[in-house]
mmCIF file of C-alpha atoms in Angstrom:
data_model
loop_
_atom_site.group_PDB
_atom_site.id
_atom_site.type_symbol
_atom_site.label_atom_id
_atom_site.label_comp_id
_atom_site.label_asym_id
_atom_site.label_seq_id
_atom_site.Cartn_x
_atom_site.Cartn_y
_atom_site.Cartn_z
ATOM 1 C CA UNK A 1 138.288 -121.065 170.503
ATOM 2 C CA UNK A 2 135.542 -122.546 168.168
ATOM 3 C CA UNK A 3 137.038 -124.588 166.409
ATOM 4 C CA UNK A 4 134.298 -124.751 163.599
ATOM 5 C CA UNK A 5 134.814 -120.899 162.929
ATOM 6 C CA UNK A 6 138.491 -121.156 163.550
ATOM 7 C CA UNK A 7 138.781 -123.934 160.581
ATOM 8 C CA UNK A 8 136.344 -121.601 158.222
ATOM 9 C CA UNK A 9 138.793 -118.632 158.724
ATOM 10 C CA UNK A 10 141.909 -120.911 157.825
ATOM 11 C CA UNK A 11 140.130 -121.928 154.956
ATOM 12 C CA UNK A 12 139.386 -118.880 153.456
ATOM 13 C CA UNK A 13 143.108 -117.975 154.566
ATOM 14 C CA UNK A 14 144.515 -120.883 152.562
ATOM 15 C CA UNK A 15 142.099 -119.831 149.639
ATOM 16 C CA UNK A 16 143.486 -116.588 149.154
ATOM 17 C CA UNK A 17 147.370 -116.865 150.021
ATOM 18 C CA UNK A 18 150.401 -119.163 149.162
ATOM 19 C CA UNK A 19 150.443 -121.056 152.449
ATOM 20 C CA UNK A 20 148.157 -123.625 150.533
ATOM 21 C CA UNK A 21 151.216 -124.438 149.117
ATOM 22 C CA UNK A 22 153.702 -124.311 151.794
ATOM 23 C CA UNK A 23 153.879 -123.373 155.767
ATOM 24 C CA UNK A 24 155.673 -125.018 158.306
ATOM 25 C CA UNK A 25 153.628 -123.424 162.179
ATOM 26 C CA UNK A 26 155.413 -124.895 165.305
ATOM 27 C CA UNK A 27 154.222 -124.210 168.837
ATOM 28 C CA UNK A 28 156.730 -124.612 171.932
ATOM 29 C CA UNK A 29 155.255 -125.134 174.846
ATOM 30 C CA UNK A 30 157.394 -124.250 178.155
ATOM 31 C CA UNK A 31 154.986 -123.224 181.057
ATOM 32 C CA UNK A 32 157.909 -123.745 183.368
ATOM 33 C CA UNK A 33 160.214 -120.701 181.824
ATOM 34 C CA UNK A 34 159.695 -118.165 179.977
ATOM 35 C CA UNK A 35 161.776 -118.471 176.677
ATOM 36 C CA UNK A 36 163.613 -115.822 174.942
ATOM 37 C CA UNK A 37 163.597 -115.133 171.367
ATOM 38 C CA UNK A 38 167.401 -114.990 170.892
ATOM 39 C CA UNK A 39 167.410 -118.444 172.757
ATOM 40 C CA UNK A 40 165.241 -119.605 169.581
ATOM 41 C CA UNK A 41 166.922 -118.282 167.096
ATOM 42 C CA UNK A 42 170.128 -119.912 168.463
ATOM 43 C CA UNK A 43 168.391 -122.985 168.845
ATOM 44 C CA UNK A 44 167.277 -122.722 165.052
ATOM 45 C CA UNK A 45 170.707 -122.384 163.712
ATOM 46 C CA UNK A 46 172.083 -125.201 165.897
ATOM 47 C CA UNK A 47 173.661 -123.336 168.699
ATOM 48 C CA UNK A 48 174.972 -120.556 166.307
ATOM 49 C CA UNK A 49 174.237 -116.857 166.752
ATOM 50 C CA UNK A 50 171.096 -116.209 164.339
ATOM 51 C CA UNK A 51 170.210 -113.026 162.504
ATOM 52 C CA UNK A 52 167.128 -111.597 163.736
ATOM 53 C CA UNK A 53 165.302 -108.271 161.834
ATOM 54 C CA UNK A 54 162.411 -106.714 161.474
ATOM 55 C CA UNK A 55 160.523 -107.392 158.002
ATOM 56 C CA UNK A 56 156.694 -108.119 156.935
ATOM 57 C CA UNK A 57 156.510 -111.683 156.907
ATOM 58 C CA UNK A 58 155.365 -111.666 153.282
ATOM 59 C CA UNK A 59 158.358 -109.599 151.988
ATOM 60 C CA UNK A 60 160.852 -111.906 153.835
ATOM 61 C CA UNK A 61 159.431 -114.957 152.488
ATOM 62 C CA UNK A 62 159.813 -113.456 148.593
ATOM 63 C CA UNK A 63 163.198 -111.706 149.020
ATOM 64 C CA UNK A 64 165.264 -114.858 149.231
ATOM 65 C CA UNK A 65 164.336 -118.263 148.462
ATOM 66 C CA UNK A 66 166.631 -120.738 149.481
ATOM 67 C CA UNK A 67 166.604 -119.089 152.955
ATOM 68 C CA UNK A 68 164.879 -120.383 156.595
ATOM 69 C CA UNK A 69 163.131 -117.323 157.618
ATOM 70 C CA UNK A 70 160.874 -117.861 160.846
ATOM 71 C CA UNK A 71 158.997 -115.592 162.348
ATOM 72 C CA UNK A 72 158.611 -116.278 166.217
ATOM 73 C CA UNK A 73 155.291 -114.879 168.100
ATOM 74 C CA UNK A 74 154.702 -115.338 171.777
ATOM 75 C CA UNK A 75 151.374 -115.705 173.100
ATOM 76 C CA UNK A 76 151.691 -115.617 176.704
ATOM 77 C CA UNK A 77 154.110 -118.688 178.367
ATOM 78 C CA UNK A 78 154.021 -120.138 174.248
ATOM 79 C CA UNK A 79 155.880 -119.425 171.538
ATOM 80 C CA UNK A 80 154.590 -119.597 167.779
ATOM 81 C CA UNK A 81 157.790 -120.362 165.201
ATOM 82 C CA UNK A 82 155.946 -119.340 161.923
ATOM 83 C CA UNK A 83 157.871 -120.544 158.251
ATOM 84 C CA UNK A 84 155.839 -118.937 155.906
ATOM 85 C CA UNK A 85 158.057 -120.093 152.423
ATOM 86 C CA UNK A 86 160.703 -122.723 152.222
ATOM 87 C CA UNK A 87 160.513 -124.779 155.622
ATOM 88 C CA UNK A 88 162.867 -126.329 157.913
ATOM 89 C CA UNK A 89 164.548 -129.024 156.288
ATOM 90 C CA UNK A 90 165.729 -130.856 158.761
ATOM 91 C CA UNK A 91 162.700 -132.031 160.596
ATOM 92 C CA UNK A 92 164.284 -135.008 162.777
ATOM 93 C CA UNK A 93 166.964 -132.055 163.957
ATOM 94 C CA UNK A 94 164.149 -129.526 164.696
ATOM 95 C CA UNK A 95 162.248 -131.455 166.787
ATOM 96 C CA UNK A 96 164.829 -132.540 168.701
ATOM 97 C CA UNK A 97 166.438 -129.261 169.293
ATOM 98 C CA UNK A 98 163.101 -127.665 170.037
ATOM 99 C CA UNK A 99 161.242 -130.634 172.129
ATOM 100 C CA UNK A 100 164.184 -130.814 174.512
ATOM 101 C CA UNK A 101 163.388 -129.975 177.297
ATOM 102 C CA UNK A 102 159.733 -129.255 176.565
ATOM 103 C CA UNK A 103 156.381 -130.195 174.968
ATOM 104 C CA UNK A 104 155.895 -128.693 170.877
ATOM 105 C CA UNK A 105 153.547 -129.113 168.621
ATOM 106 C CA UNK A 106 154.036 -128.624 164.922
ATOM 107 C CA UNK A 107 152.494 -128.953 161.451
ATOM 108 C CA UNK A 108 153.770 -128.671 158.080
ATOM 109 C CA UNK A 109 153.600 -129.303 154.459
ATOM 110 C CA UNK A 110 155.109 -128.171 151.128
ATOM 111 C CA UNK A 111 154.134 -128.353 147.276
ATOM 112 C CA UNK A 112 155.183 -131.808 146.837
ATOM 113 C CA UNK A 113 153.268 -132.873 150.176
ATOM 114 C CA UNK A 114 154.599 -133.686 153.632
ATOM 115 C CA UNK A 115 151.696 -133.375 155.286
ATOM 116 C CA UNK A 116 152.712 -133.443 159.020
ATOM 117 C CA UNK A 117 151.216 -133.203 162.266
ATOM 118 C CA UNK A 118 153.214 -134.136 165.119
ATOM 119 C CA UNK A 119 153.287 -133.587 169.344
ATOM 120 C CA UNK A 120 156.908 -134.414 170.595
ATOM 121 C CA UNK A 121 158.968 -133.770 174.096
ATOM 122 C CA UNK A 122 162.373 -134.915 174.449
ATOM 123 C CA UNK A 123 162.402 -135.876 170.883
ATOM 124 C CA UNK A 124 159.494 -138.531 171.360
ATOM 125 C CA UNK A 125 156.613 -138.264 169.461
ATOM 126 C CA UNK A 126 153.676 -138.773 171.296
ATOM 127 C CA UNK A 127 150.692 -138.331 168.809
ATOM 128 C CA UNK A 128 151.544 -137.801 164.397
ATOM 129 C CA UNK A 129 149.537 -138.114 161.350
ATOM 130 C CA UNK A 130 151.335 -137.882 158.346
ATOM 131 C CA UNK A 131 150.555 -138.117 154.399
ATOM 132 C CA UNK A 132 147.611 -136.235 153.355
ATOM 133 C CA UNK A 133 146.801 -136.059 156.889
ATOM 134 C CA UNK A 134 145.792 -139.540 157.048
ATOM 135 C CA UNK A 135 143.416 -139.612 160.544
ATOM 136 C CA UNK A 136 142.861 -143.397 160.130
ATOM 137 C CA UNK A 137 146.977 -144.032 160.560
ATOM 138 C CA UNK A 138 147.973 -142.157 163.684
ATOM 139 C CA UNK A 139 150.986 -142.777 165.701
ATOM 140 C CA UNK A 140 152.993 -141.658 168.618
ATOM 141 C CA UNK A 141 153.752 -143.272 172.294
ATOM 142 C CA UNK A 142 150.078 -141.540 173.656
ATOM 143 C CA UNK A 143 147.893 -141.137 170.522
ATOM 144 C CA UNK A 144 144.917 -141.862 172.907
ATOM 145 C CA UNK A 145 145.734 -138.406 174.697
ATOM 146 C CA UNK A 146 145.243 -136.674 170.936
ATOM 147 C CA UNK A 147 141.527 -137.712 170.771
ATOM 148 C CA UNK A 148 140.566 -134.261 170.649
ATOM 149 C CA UNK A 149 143.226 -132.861 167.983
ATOM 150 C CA UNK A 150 142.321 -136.124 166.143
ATOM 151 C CA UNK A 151 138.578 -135.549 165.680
ATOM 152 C CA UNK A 152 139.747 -132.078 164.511
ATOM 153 C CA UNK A 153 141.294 -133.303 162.428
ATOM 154 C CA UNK A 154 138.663 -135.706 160.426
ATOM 155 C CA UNK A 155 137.773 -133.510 157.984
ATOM 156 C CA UNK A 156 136.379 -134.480 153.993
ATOM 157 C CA UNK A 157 139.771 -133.262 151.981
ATOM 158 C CA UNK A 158 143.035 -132.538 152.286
ATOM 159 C CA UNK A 159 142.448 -128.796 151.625
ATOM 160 C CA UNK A 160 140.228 -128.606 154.722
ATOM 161 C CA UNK A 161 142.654 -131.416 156.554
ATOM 162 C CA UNK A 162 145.414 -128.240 155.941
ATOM 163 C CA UNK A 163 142.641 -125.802 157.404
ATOM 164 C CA UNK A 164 142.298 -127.912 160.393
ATOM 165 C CA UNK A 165 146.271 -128.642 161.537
ATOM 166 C CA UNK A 166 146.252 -124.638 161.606
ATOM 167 C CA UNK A 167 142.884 -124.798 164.120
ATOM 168 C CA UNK A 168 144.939 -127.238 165.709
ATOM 169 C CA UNK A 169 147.899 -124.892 166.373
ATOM 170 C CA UNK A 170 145.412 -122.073 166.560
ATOM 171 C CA UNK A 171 144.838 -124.063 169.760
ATOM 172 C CA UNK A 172 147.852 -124.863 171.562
ATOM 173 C CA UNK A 173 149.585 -121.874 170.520
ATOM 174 C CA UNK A 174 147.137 -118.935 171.785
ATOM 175 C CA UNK A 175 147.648 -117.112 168.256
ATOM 176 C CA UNK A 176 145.434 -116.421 165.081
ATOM 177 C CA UNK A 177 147.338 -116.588 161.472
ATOM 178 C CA UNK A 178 145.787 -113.887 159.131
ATOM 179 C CA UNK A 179 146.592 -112.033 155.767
ATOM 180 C CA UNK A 180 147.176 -108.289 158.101
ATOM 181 C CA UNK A 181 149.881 -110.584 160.181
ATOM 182 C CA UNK A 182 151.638 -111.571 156.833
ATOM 183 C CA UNK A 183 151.617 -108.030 155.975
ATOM 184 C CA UNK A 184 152.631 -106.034 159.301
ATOM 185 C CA UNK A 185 156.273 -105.974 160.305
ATOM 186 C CA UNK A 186 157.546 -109.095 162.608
ATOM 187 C CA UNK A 187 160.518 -109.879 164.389
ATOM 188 C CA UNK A 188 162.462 -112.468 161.473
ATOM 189 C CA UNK A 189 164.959 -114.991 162.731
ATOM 190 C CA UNK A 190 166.888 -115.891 159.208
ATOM 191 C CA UNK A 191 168.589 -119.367 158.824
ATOM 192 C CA UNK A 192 170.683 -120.008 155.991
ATOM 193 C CA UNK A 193 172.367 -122.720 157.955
ATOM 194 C CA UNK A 194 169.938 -125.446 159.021
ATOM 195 C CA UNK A 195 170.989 -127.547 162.114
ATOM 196 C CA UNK A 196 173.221 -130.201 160.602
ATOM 197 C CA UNK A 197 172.158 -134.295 160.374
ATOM 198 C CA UNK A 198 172.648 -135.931 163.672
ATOM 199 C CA UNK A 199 173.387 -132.742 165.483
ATOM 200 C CA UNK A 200 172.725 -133.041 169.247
ATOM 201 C CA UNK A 201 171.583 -129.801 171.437
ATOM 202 C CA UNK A 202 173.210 -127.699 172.344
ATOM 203 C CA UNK A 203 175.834 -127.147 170.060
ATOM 204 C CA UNK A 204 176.200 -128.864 166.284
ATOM 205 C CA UNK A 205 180.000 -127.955 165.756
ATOM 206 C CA UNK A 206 180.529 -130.070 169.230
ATOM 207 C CA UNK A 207 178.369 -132.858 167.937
ATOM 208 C CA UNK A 208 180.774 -132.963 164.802
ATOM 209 C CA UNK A 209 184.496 -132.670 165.891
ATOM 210 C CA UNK A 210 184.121 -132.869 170.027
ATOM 211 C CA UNK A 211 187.388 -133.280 170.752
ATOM 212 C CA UNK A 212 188.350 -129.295 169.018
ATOM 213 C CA UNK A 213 184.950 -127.964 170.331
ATOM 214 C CA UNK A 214 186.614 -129.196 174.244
ATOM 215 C CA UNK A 215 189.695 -127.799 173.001
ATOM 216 C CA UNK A 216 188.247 -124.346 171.837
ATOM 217 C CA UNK A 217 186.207 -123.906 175.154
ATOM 218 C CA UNK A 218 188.922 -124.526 177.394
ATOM 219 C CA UNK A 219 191.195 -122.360 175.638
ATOM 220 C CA UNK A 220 192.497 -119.435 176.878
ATOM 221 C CA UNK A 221 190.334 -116.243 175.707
ATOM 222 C CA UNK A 222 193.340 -114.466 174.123
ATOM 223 C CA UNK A 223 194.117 -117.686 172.027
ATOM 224 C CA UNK A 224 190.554 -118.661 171.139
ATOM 225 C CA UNK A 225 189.814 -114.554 170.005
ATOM 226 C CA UNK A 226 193.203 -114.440 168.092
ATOM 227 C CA UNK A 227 192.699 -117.569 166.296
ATOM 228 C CA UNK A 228 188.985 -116.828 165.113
ATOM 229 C CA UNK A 229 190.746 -113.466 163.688
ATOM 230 C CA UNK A 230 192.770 -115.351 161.452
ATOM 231 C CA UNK A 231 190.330 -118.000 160.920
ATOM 232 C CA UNK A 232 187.907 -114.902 159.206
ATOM 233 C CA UNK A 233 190.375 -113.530 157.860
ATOM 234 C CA UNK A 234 192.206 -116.732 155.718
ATOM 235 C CA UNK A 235 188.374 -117.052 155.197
ATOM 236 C CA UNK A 236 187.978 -113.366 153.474
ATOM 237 C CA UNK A 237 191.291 -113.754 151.431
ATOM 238 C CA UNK A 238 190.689 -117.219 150.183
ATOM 239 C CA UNK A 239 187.079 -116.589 148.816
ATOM 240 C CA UNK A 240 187.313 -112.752 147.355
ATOM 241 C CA UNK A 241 185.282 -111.628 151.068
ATOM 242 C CA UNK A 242 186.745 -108.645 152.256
ATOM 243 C CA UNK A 243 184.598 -106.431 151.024
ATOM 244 C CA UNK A 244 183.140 -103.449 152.738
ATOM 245 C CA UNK A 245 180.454 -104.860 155.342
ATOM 246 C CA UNK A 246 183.315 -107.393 156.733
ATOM 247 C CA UNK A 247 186.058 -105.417 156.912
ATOM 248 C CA UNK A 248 184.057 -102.468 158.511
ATOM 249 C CA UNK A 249 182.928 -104.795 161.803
ATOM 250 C CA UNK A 250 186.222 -106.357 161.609
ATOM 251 C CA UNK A 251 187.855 -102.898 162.143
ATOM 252 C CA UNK A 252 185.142 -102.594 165.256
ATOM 253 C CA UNK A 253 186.393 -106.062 166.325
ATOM 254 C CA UNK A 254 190.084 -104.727 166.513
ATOM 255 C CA UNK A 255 189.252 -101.801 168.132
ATOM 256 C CA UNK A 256 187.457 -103.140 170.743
ATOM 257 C CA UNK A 257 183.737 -101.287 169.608
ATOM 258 C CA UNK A 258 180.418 -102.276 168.473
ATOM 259 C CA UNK A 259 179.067 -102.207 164.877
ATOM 260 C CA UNK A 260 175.739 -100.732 164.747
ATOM 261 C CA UNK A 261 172.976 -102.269 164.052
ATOM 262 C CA UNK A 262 172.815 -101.252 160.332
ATOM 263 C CA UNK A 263 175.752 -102.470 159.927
ATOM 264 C CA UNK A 264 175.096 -105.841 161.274
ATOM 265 C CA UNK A 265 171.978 -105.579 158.669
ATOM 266 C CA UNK A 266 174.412 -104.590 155.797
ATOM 267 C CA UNK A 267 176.764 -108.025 156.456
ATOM 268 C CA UNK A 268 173.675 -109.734 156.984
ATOM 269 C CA UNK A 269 171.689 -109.045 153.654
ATOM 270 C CA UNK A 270 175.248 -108.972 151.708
ATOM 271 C CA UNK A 271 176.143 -112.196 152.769
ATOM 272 C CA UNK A 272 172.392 -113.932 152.969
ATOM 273 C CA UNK A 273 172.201 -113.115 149.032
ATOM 274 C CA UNK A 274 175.015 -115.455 148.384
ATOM 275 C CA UNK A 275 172.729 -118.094 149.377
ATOM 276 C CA UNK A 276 172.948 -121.496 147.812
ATOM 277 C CA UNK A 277 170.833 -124.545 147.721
ATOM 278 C CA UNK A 278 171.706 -127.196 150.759
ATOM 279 C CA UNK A 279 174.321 -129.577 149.792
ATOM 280 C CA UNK A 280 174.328 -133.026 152.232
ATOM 281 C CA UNK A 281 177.850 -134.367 150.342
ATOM 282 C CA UNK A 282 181.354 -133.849 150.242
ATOM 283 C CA UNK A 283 182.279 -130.182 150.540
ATOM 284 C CA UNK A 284 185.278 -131.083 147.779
ATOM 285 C CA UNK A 285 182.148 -132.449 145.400
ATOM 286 C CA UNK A 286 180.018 -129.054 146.110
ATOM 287 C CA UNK A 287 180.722 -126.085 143.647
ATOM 288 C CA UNK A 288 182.548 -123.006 144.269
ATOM 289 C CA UNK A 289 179.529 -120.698 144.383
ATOM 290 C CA UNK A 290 178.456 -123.036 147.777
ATOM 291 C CA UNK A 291 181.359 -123.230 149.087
ATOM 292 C CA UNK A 292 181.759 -119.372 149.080
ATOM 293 C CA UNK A 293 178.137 -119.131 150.398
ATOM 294 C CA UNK A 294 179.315 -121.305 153.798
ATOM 295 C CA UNK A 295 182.745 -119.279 153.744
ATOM 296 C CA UNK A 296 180.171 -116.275 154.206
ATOM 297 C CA UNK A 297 177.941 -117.947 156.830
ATOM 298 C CA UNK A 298 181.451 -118.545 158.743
ATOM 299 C CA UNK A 299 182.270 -115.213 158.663
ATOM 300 C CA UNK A 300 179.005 -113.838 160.213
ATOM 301 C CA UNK A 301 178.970 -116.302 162.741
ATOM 302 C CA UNK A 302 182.368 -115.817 163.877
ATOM 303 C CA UNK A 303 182.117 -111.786 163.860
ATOM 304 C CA UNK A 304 178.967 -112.693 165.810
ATOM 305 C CA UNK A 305 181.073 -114.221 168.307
ATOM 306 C CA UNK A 306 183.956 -111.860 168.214
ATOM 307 C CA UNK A 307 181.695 -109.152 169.039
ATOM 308 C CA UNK A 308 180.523 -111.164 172.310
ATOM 309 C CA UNK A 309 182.862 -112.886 174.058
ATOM 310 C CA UNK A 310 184.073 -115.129 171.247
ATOM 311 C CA UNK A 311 183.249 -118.446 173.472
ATOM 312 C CA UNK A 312 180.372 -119.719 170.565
ATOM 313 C CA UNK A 313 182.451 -121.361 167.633
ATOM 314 C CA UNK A 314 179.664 -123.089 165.956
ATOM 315 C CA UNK A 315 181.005 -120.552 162.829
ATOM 316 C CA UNK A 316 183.715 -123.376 162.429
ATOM 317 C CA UNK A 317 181.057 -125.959 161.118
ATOM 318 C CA UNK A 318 180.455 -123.578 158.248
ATOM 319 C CA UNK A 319 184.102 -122.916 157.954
ATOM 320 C CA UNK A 320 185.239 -126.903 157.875
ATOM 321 C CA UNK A 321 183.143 -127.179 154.864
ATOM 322 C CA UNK A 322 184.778 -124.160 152.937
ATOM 323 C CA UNK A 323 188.588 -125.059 154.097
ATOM 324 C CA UNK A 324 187.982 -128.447 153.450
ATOM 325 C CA UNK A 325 191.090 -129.350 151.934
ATOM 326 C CA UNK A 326 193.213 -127.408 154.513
ATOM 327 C CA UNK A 327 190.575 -128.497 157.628
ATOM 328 C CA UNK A 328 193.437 -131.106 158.745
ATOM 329 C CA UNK A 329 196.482 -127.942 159.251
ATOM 330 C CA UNK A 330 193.964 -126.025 160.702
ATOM 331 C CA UNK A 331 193.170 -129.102 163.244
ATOM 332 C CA UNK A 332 196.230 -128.565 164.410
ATOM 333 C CA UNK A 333 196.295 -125.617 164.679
ATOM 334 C CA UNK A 334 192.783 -125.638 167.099
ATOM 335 C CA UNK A 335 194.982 -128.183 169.104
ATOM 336 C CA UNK A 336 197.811 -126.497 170.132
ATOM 337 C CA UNK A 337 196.358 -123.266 171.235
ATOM 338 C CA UNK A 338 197.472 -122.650 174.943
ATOM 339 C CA UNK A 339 194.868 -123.905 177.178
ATOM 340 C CA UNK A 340 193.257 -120.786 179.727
ATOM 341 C CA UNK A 341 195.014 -121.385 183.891
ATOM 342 C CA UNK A 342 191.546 -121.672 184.856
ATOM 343 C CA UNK A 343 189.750 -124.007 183.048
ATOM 344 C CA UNK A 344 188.572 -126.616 185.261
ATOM 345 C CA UNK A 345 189.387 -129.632 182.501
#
């Protein structure tokens, strides 16, 4: 790659689309294994299954705006995680999930700033400029190892600063960003849960309550389906939800067949829509409208599951925030399911 040419086509890239504004471009690096797109996307929503469709990367950044959509592209043993509107919010929780494990390198910045350009592996950073890019402040365990990246980087403005981190990713991720990309169909991992504050791979419901998340994975498989059953359905009654595109896959659940894929699409874009902005406080504080939106995410995920082998329960993370004032009954309940002969705990 030149890297002279490669900055002059980023600029004229910024100059003409929104990603001036906002992008978030994050390459994994994991020569060892190959890694799976679904593995991503779980990783993305903090262990939970992910929605995944095909869309143009322009058109899925303006249909919903409160929403995570990421567009993954592999480029040999690399994979490129591409935010093209509102980006990951939790940026401590990203790179943790995604360095563990292996190397990434990431940039990002939004219209109030946040310039960032970090390498991490097992959630260390080992080179980072942040704030307009600022080359003269870098940091990290190995910064001395960036040289390169770093003289990249040394560039007269901010504008061709941004042109330069997407050189830089250009470079480590094997894959050139252009306006045809934006505007031919992708695979789109959608997010409308981000991984939670202080969530731990691989699973954020088991960071927050460990002790059900042990008592929910030894369970017996009977006990753990039953019980997510009811959980979606208290869920559905509760917040007005039983309406056609839950209660069709539910009926598949019960039956013991497999939606179709349009019909995963239907819950998906019914339920996405109720979308809310994040809320970090107590779920009693939040408004109704939110709390509907994460009785929604809850019942995606745990149809998800159902549809599986109902063993992933990260759902219930969504679902402790929209039963909040019933979460302690339903604590009880979790702990007296009958534990499966063969667990080993």
């Amino acid at each position: 790659m030149r890297v002279d040419a490669a900055i002059n086509h980023y600029r004229n890239l910024l100059d003409r689309t929104w990603l001036r504004e906002s992008i978030a471009w994050t390459v994994i690096i994991a020569d060892d294994r190959p890694v799976e797109f679904q593995e991503i996307a779980t990783m993305l929503a903090g262990g939970a299954p992910a929605e995944v469709w095909e869309d143009t990367p322009r058109m899925a950044t303006e249909r919903i705006s409160s929403i995570n959509h990421v567009i993954p592209v592999r480029a040999g043993s690399r994979i490129n995680l591409i935010e093209p509107g509102v980006i990951h919010t939790n940026i401590d929780e990203f790179r943790r999930w995604m360095s563990s494990g292996r190397r990434i390198w990431s940039t990002s910045w939004h219209i109030k700033g946040g310039e960032t350009l970090i390498c991490a592996e097992n959630d260390e950073i080992l080179f980072g400029i942040s704030e307009y890019f600022d080359t003269d402040r870098p940091f990290g365990a190995d910064v001395a190892a960036a040289q390169h990246e770093l003289d990249i980087m040394r560039q007269p403005s901010l504008f061709e600063r941004k042109a330069a981190a997407l050189a830089v990713m250009e470079l480590h991720g094997g894959f050139r960003l252009s306006s045809e990309w934006l505007d031919s169909p992708q695979p789109v991992i959608t997010i409308d849960r981000p991984i939670p504050l202080g969530a731990i791979p691989p699973s954020a419901f088991a960071s927050a309550e460990p002790e059900l998340a042990a008592q929910l994975r030894n369970a017996s498989p009977a006990a753990r389906r039953s019980f997510q059953i009811r959980l979606i359905e208290r869920l559905a009654d509760k917040y007005d939800l039983r309406i056609p595109q839950v209660t069709t896959i539910l009926d598949h659940i019960r039956g013991d067949t497999h939606p179709t894929h349009r019909q995963w699409r239907d819950l998906a874009i019914e339920t996405t829509y109720l979308s809310q902005d994040h809320w970090y406080g107590d779920p009693a504080d939040a408004a109704p409208e939110w709390l509907r939106w994460q009785a929604a995410i809850a019942i995606r995920q745990g149809l998800r599951a159902l549809d599986a082998d109902a063993r992933n329960t990260e759902s219930l993370l969504s679902a402790r925030n929209a039963l909040h004032d019933t979460w302690e009954y339903l604590r009880e309940e979790i702990l007296a399911l009958p534990r499966d002969s063969e667990s080993p705990d």
